[in-house]
Short mmCIF file of C-alpha atoms in Angstrom, two decimals:
data_model
loop_
_atom_site.label_atom_id
_atom_site.label_comp_id
_atom_site.label_asym_id
_atom_site.label_seq_id
_atom_site.Cartn_x
_atom_site.Cartn_y
_atom_site.Cartn_z
CA MET A 1 -13.68 22.41 38.21
CA LYS A 2 -12.89 18.71 37.81
CA ARG A 3 -15.66 18.39 35.24
CA MET A 4 -14.27 21.31 33.22
CA LEU A 5 -10.76 19.83 33.31
CA TRP A 6 -12.12 16.43 32.26
CA LEU A 7 -14.00 18.04 29.33
CA LEU A 8 -10.88 19.91 28.23
CA LEU A 9 -8.82 16.70 28.34
CA CYS A 10 -11.46 14.86 26.28
CA LEU A 11 -11.54 17.68 23.75
CA ALA A 12 -7.74 17.70 23.50
CA ALA A 13 -7.69 13.92 22.98
CA LEU A 14 -10.32 14.23 20.26
CA LEU A 15 -8.45 16.99 18.47
CA MET A 16 -5.17 15.04 18.62
CA GLY A 17 -6.81 11.94 17.16
CA CYS A 18 -6.47 9.86 20.30
CA GLY A 19 -8.00 6.47 19.66
CA LYS A 20 -8.02 7.01 15.92
CA GLU A 21 -6.71 3.98 14.04
CA ALA A 22 -3.62 4.42 11.92
CA ASP A 23 -3.90 3.81 8.20
CA PRO A 24 -3.26 0.09 7.57
CA ALA A 25 -0.56 0.93 5.01
CA VAL A 26 1.25 3.15 7.53
CA ALA A 27 0.93 0.42 10.16
CA ALA A 28 2.46 -2.05 7.69
CA ALA A 29 5.42 0.25 6.97
CA GLN A 30 5.99 0.77 10.69
CA ARG A 31 6.72 -2.95 10.98
CA TYR A 32 10.08 -2.38 9.26
CA GLN A 33 10.71 1.18 10.49
CA PRO A 34 13.97 0.33 12.35
CA LEU A 35 15.42 -0.87 9.04
CA VAL A 36 14.61 2.44 7.33
CA GLN A 37 15.86 4.50 10.28
CA ALA A 38 19.22 2.75 10.08
CA VAL A 39 19.72 3.72 6.42
CA GLY A 40 21.13 7.07 5.33
CA ASP A 41 20.54 10.12 7.45
CA GLY A 42 16.96 9.25 8.33
CA THR A 43 15.41 11.79 5.98
CA SER A 44 13.55 10.99 2.77
CA ALA A 45 16.59 12.08 0.74
CA GLY A 46 18.92 9.85 2.75
CA VAL A 47 17.13 6.53 2.25
CA ASP A 48 17.97 4.25 -0.67
CA LEU A 49 17.28 0.64 0.26
CA THR A 50 19.31 -2.11 -1.34
CA ASP A 51 17.69 -5.24 -2.74
CA ALA A 52 18.73 -7.11 0.40
CA GLN A 53 17.17 -4.47 2.67
CA ILE A 54 13.94 -4.52 0.65
CA ALA A 55 13.94 -8.31 0.97
CA GLN A 56 14.28 -7.89 4.76
CA ALA A 57 11.32 -5.49 4.83
CA VAL A 58 9.24 -7.88 2.70
CA ALA A 59 10.15 -10.73 5.07
CA GLN A 60 9.04 -8.68 8.08
CA LEU A 61 5.71 -7.92 6.39
CA SER A 62 5.38 -11.59 5.44
CA ASP A 63 6.06 -12.64 9.04
CA ALA A 64 3.09 -10.45 10.00
CA GLY A 65 0.92 -12.35 7.50
CA LEU A 66 0.83 -9.54 4.92
CA THR A 67 1.06 -10.06 1.17
CA ALA A 68 4.21 -8.17 0.24
CA VAL A 69 6.59 -7.83 -2.68
CA HIS A 70 9.80 -6.10 -3.79
CA VAL A 71 9.17 -2.91 -5.78
CA ASP A 72 11.02 -4.31 -8.80
CA ALA A 73 8.97 -7.54 -8.68
CA ALA A 74 12.28 -9.35 -8.27
CA ASP A 75 10.56 -12.15 -6.34
CA PRO A 76 7.05 -13.61 -6.11
CA VAL A 77 4.70 -12.08 -3.55
CA ALA A 78 4.81 -13.36 -0.01
CA HIS A 79 1.61 -15.23 0.86
CA PRO A 80 0.38 -16.05 -2.65
CA GLU A 81 -2.48 -17.99 -1.07
CA THR A 82 -4.18 -14.67 -0.27
CA VAL A 83 -4.19 -13.82 -3.97
CA THR A 84 -5.73 -17.21 -4.77
CA ALA A 85 -8.37 -16.75 -2.05
CA PHE A 86 -9.23 -13.29 -3.41
CA TRP A 87 -9.46 -14.66 -6.93
CA ASP A 88 -11.66 -17.59 -5.91
CA ALA A 89 -14.07 -15.37 -3.94
CA ARG A 90 -14.24 -12.93 -6.85
CA ALA A 91 -14.92 -15.76 -9.31
CA ALA A 92 -17.77 -16.92 -7.05
CA GLY A 93 -19.28 -13.42 -7.21
CA GLU A 94 -18.56 -12.72 -3.55
CA THR A 95 -17.27 -9.43 -2.23
CA ALA A 96 -13.49 -9.79 -1.98
CA GLU A 97 -10.52 -7.62 -1.04
CA ILE A 98 -6.77 -8.03 -0.95
CA ALA A 99 -3.95 -5.64 -0.03
CA LEU A 100 -0.58 -6.09 -1.73
CA TYR A 101 2.28 -4.15 -0.13
CA GLU A 102 5.06 -3.14 -2.53
CA VAL A 103 8.19 -2.03 -0.62
CA CYS A 104 9.95 0.86 -2.39
CA ARG A 105 13.62 1.85 -2.50
CA ASP A 106 12.97 5.12 -0.65
CA GLY A 107 11.80 3.14 2.40
CA GLY A 108 8.11 3.77 1.80
CA LEU A 109 5.60 1.47 0.20
CA LEU A 110 2.74 1.40 -2.25
CA CYS A 111 -0.33 -0.50 -1.06
CA HIS A 112 -2.54 -1.86 -3.84
CA THR A 113 -5.94 -2.70 -2.33
CA LEU A 114 -7.95 -4.57 -4.92
CA ARG A 115 -11.66 -4.86 -4.17
CA PHE A 116 -14.46 -6.69 -5.95
CA ALA A 117 -18.02 -5.76 -4.96
CA ASP A 118 -21.30 -5.82 -6.85
CA GLY A 119 -19.56 -6.97 -10.02
CA ILE A 120 -17.11 -4.04 -10.07
CA ASP A 121 -13.34 -4.15 -9.54
CA THR A 122 -11.57 -1.16 -7.98
CA VAL A 123 -8.09 -0.46 -6.69
CA THR A 124 -7.06 1.95 -3.98
CA ARG A 125 -3.43 2.92 -4.35
CA THR A 126 -2.02 4.23 -1.09
CA ARG A 127 1.51 5.64 -1.12
CA VAL A 128 3.30 5.72 2.21
CA ALA A 129 6.42 7.87 2.32
CA TRP A 130 9.23 8.21 4.85
CA ARG A 131 9.63 11.88 5.78
CA ASP A 132 11.29 13.55 8.73
CA GLY A 133 11.67 10.31 10.65
CA ALA A 134 8.11 9.04 10.26
CA PHE A 135 5.83 7.28 7.80
CA SER A 136 2.80 9.09 6.43
CA VAL A 137 0.33 8.73 3.57
CA SER A 138 1.31 10.96 0.66
CA TYR A 139 -1.74 9.97 -1.41
CA ALA A 140 -4.56 7.45 -1.47
CA ASP A 141 -6.66 7.31 -4.63
CA THR A 142 -9.30 4.83 -5.76
CA TYR A 143 -9.74 3.90 -9.43
CA THR A 144 -11.93 1.61 -11.49
CA VAL A 145 -10.08 -1.49 -12.66
CA THR A 146 -10.66 -2.06 -16.36
CA SER A 147 -8.83 -5.39 -16.58
CA LEU A 148 -7.92 -7.94 -13.94
CA MET A 149 -6.23 -11.23 -14.85
CA LEU A 150 -4.63 -14.11 -13.00
CA ASP A 151 -2.77 -16.10 -15.62
CA GLY A 152 0.49 -18.04 -15.77
CA GLY A 153 1.43 -17.23 -12.19
CA ARG A 154 0.93 -13.49 -12.65
CA LEU A 155 -1.73 -11.14 -11.33
CA THR A 156 -2.16 -8.15 -13.62
CA TYR A 157 -4.52 -5.25 -13.28
CA VAL A 158 -5.10 -2.16 -15.40
CA TYR A 159 -6.90 0.83 -13.95
CA ASP A 160 -8.55 3.92 -15.40
CA MET A 161 -6.89 7.15 -14.31
CA PRO A 162 -8.94 10.10 -15.54
CA ASP A 163 -6.91 12.95 -17.03
CA ASN A 164 -3.79 10.78 -17.37
CA PRO A 165 -1.84 12.54 -20.12
CA PRO A 166 -0.69 10.45 -23.07
CA GLY A 167 3.02 9.85 -23.54
CA THR A 168 5.67 8.35 -21.29
CA ASP A 169 6.66 8.68 -17.65
CA HIS A 170 8.90 11.56 -18.72
CA ASP A 171 5.87 13.39 -20.14
CA GLY A 172 3.86 13.08 -16.93
CA HIS A 173 2.03 9.93 -18.07
CA ILE A 174 1.48 7.31 -15.37
CA ASP A 175 1.58 3.66 -16.38
CA THR A 176 -1.76 2.23 -15.26
CA GLN A 177 -0.82 -1.45 -15.44
CA GLU A 178 0.61 -3.43 -12.52
CA THR A 179 1.84 -7.02 -12.58
CA PHE A 180 2.75 -9.22 -9.63
CA THR A 181 4.37 -12.65 -9.79
CA ILE A 182 2.35 -15.05 -7.69
CA GLY A 183 4.46 -18.13 -7.72
#
């Protein structure tokens, strides 16, 4: 009987994801969760962070050693040395990866994970949203980077999004260029 109960508990833990690591982008957002919970009514529709609140969230991510930035690129990224280290490793032909956390007005974030391996640059864009009192991944897509530049204190990448319709944001087109101020 004890063995059957133990097996059932193990199965339940497995089905519930016990021991499963949280997505790193969700874990990053959880670092400033109390700030988001205190804004609005706690639902996705009730959160609209001010510039000062976004700066607080960026500071909390920075305190944790993460490379973070305001969604409007109002300030340089926190921990620009990680960008330089990524760039130097990439230039040396080594496998390199960096995650840049962009804190959004709705309380969520967009994690840009740039990776260089075997001569190819890619980006995984992970969107973390605040819904029903919790953070969750709303999408995570990986794309080929067609241009990556570090010039004049700015890191810029352009990625290839298949089936991206031509036009503007209002026509469903997604701008596939991102720029971050490094310092």
